[in-house]
Coordinates of C-alpha atoms in Angstrom, one line a residue:
Chain A
X1 CA 21.4 20.5 -156.4
X2 CA 22.0 16.7 -155.9
X3 CA 25.4 15.6 -154.6
X4 CA 26.3 12.4 -156.4
X5 CA 29.2 10.2 -155.4
X6 CA 30.5 7.2 -157.2
X7 CA 32.9 4.7 -155.8
X8 CA 35.4 3.4 -156.4
X9 CA 36.9 6.0 -158.9
X10 CA 38.7 3.2 -160.7
X11 CA 38.8 -0.5 -160.7
X12 CA 41.1 -3.1 -162.3
X13 CA 39.9 -6.6 -162.5
X14 CA 40.9 -9.8 -164.2
X15 CA 38.7 -11.3 -167.0
X16 CA 36.1 -13.5 -165.4
X17 CA 35.9 -11.6 -162.2
X18 CA 32.6 -10.3 -161.0
X19 CA 32.6 -6.7 -159.8
X20 CA 30.3 -4.0 -158.5
X21 CA 30.3 -0.3 -157.8
X22 CA 28.2 2.2 -156.0
X23 CA 26.3 5.4 -156.8
X24 CA 25.2 7.5 -153.7
X25 CA 22.7 10.3 -153.8
X26 CA 20.6 12.2 -151.3
X27 CA 17.6 10.0 -150.4
X28 CA 15.4 13.0 -149.5
X29 CA 15.1 14.2 -153.1
X30 CA 14.8 11.4 -155.7
X31 CA 12.8 11.0 -159.0
X32 CA 14.8 8.6 -161.1
X33 CA 18.3 7.3 -161.7
X34 CA 20.1 6.7 -165.0
X35 CA 23.2 4.4 -165.5
X36 CA 25.4 4.9 -168.6
X37 CA 28.5 3.1 -169.9
X38 CA 31.0 5.3 -171.7
X39 CA 33.7 3.7 -173.7
X40 CA 36.6 5.9 -174.9
X41 CA 35.9 7.7 -178.2
X42 CA 32.2 6.5 -178.3
X43 CA 28.9 7.9 -177.2
X44 CA 27.7 7.2 -173.7
X45 CA 25.4 4.2 -173.9
X46 CA 22.3 4.1 -171.8
X47 CA 22.1 1.0 -169.5
X48 CA 19.2 1.5 -167.1
X49 CA 16.6 4.0 -165.9
X50 CA 15.4 3.2 -162.4
X51 CA 12.6 4.8 -160.6
X52 CA 11.2 2.5 -157.8
X53 CA 12.7 1.6 -154.5
X54 CA 13.8 -2.0 -154.7
X55 CA 14.0 -2.0 -158.5
X56 CA 16.4 -4.5 -160.0
X57 CA 17.2 -4.4 -163.7
X58 CA 19.3 -6.6 -165.8
X59 CA 20.9 -6.4 -169.3
X60 CA 23.0 -9.4 -170.1
X61 CA 25.7 -9.8 -167.5
X62 CA 25.1 -6.3 -166.1
X63 CA 22.5 -5.7 -163.4
X64 CA 21.6 -2.8 -161.1
X65 CA 19.7 -2.3 -157.9
X66 CA 18.1 0.8 -156.4
X67 CA 17.6 1.8 -152.8
X68 CA 15.9 5.2 -152.6
X69 CA 15.4 5.1 -148.9
X70 CA 19.1 5.0 -148.1
X71 CA 20.2 6.8 -151.3
X72 CA 22.3 4.3 -153.3
X73 CA 22.3 2.2 -156.4
X74 CA 24.7 -0.7 -157.1
X75 CA 25.8 -1.8 -160.6
X76 CA 27.0 -5.4 -160.9
X77 CA 28.9 -7.0 -163.7
X78 CA 29.1 -10.8 -163.7
X79 CA 32.1 -12.5 -165.3
X80 CA 33.8 -9.3 -166.5
X81 CA 35.1 -9.3 -170.1
X82 CA 37.7 -6.9 -171.6
X83 CA 34.9 -5.3 -173.7
X84 CA 33.3 -4.2 -170.4
X85 CA 36.2 -1.8 -169.9
X86 CA 34.6 1.6 -169.8
X87 CA 33.6 4.4 -167.5
X88 CA 30.3 3.8 -165.8
X89 CA 28.3 6.9 -164.9
X90 CA 25.3 7.3 -162.8
X91 CA 23.0 10.3 -163.0
X92 CA 20.1 10.7 -160.5
X93 CA 17.3 13.3 -161.0
X94 CA 15.7 15.1 -158.2
X95 CA 12.6 15.9 -160.1
X96 CA 11.0 15.5 -163.5
X97 CA 12.9 18.3 -165.1
X98 CA 15.2 16.0 -167.2
X99 CA 18.3 17.4 -165.5
X100 CA 20.7 14.6 -165.1
X101 CA 23.3 15.3 -162.4
X102 CA 26.3 13.1 -163.3
X103 CA 28.7 11.5 -160.9
X104 CA 32.3 11.5 -161.8
X105 CA 32.1 7.8 -162.8
X106 CA 33.8 4.5 -162.0
X107 CA 36.5 3.7 -164.5
X108 CA 36.7 -0.1 -165.0
X109 CA 39.6 -1.9 -166.7
X110 CA 39.2 -5.6 -167.3
X111 CA 42.5 -7.4 -168.0
X112 CA 42.5 -10.4 -170.3
Chain B
X1 CA 19.0 1.9 -179.9
X2 CA 18.5 5.5 -181.0
X3 CA 21.4 7.2 -182.6
X4 CA 22.6 10.8 -182.1
X5 CA 25.4 12.2 -184.2
X6 CA 27.5 15.2 -183.5
X7 CA 29.7 17.2 -185.8
X8 CA 32.5 18.1 -185.8
X9 CA 34.2 15.6 -183.6
X10 CA 37.0 17.9 -182.9
X11 CA 37.8 21.5 -183.9
X12 CA 40.7 23.9 -183.3
X13 CA 40.1 27.6 -183.7
X14 CA 41.7 30.9 -183.1
X15 CA 40.7 33.1 -180.2
X16 CA 37.9 35.5 -181.1
X17 CA 36.3 33.3 -183.7
X18 CA 32.9 31.5 -183.4
X19 CA 32.4 27.8 -183.6
X20 CA 29.2 25.9 -184.4
X21 CA 28.6 22.3 -183.2
X22 CA 25.7 20.3 -184.6
X23 CA 23.7 17.6 -182.8
X24 CA 21.3 15.4 -184.8
X25 CA 19.0 12.6 -183.8
X26 CA 19.1 10.2 -186.8
X27 CA 16.2 7.9 -186.2
X28 CA 13.9 9.5 -183.8
X29 CA 12.3 12.9 -183.1
X30 CA 13.9 14.7 -180.2
X31 CA 11.5 16.9 -178.4
X32 CA 14.3 17.9 -176.0
X33 CA 18.0 18.2 -176.5
X34 CA 20.7 18.9 -174.0
X35 CA 24.1 20.3 -174.1
X36 CA 26.8 19.3 -171.6
X37 CA 30.5 20.2 -171.2
X38 CA 33.2 18.3 -169.5
X39 CA 36.5 19.7 -168.2
X40 CA 39.4 17.4 -167.7
X41 CA 38.9 14.9 -164.9
X42 CA 35.4 16.3 -164.1
X43 CA 31.8 15.2 -164.6
X44 CA 29.5 16.0 -167.4
X45 CA 27.9 19.4 -166.5
X46 CA 24.6 20.4 -168.0
X47 CA 24.8 23.7 -169.8
X48 CA 21.4 24.1 -171.3
X49 CA 18.2 22.4 -172.3
X50 CA 16.4 23.1 -175.5
X51 CA 13.0 22.3 -176.8
X52 CA 12.1 22.4 -180.5
X53 CA 10.9 25.8 -181.5
X54 CA 11.5 27.5 -178.2
X55 CA 14.3 29.3 -176.4
X56 CA 16.9 27.3 -174.6
X57 CA 16.9 27.2 -170.8
X58 CA 20.5 27.8 -169.5
X59 CA 21.9 26.5 -166.3
X60 CA 23.2 29.0 -163.7
X61 CA 26.6 30.4 -164.6
X62 CA 26.3 29.6 -168.3
X63 CA 26.3 32.8 -170.5
X64 CA 23.5 32.6 -173.0
X65 CA 25.1 35.2 -175.2
X66 CA 28.3 33.2 -175.4
X67 CA 26.7 29.8 -176.0
X68 CA 24.0 30.3 -178.5
X69 CA 21.6 27.3 -178.8
X70 CA 19.2 26.8 -181.6
X71 CA 16.7 23.9 -181.8
X72 CA 15.1 24.6 -185.1
X73 CA 13.7 21.1 -185.8
X74 CA 12.9 17.9 -184.0
X75 CA 16.2 16.3 -185.3
X76 CA 18.7 19.2 -185.1
X77 CA 20.1 21.4 -182.4
X78 CA 23.2 23.6 -182.7
X79 CA 25.5 25.1 -180.2
X80 CA 27.5 28.1 -181.3
X81 CA 30.4 29.2 -179.1
X82 CA 30.8 32.9 -179.9
X83 CA 34.0 34.8 -179.7
X84 CA 35.8 31.7 -178.3
X85 CA 38.6 32.1 -175.9
X86 CA 41.1 29.5 -174.6
X87 CA 39.1 29.0 -171.4
X88 CA 36.2 27.8 -173.6
X89 CA 38.4 24.8 -174.6
X90 CA 36.5 21.8 -173.4
X91 CA 34.6 18.7 -174.4
X92 CA 31.1 19.5 -175.5
X93 CA 28.5 16.7 -175.8
X94 CA 24.8 16.7 -176.6
X95 CA 22.0 14.4 -175.8
X96 CA 18.4 14.0 -177.1
X97 CA 15.2 12.6 -175.7
X98 CA 11.8 12.1 -177.3
X99 CA 9.8 10.9 -174.3
X100 CA 8.7 11.5 -170.8
X101 CA 10.7 14.0 -168.8
X102 CA 13.0 12.4 -166.3
X103 CA 12.2 8.7 -166.9
X104 CA 13.0 8.5 -170.6
X105 CA 16.5 7.7 -171.8
X106 CA 18.7 10.5 -173.1
X107 CA 20.7 9.4 -176.1
X108 CA 24.1 10.9 -176.4
X109 CA 26.2 12.0 -179.3
X110 CA 30.0 11.2 -179.4
X111 CA 31.0 14.7 -178.3
X112 CA 33.1 17.5 -179.8
X113 CA 36.6 18.4 -178.5
X114 CA 37.1 22.2 -178.9
X115 CA 40.5 23.7 -178.6
X116 CA 40.8 27.5 -178.7
X117 CA 44.3 28.8 -179.4

């Protein structure tokens, strides 16, 4: 079973600040990693699926990098906006079984 | 993106009754659907995986007789909590995928809050 850690647990930033958070997982057992954004009272929204060491993906002001050798992924948000306020979840897979193992998430609050 | 609906969004029931939760993929065919639950201040935990037309695969510690899963079509899966008790009160959420295992996106419903009195 993968042990997934996300840090920090919560983050308060001012509008316009850039921010980043971390997802750590065992490097010895990796197949893919998913990032989701989950706003209160809505469905979790898929952001990225990452598979290759060194992958970097971007969606608007949000980007993510992956280091499978050391077992971490970073999520960056450039110029945070209040609408970015949400919980960001990462979920690595150790194999192709579809079983996402979710971290506890980073809760981001962006103050206007 | 693909849309998954879930119904009901919340339900309150008496202890001993059964509750059915529906998960539908609205604009794509979901070959695989997943059911998760989340206890307060904890992560989403996978309960079971279901493929259309076959029996669900349950995670360790999840009672298959208590949490009945039916995936009768490529757009609908149901989770029935049988003889519900207060300890079954939780947030249940489904997801659906129509593609390659592991690397294809899972699309989530909005979840169902179950309270058992």
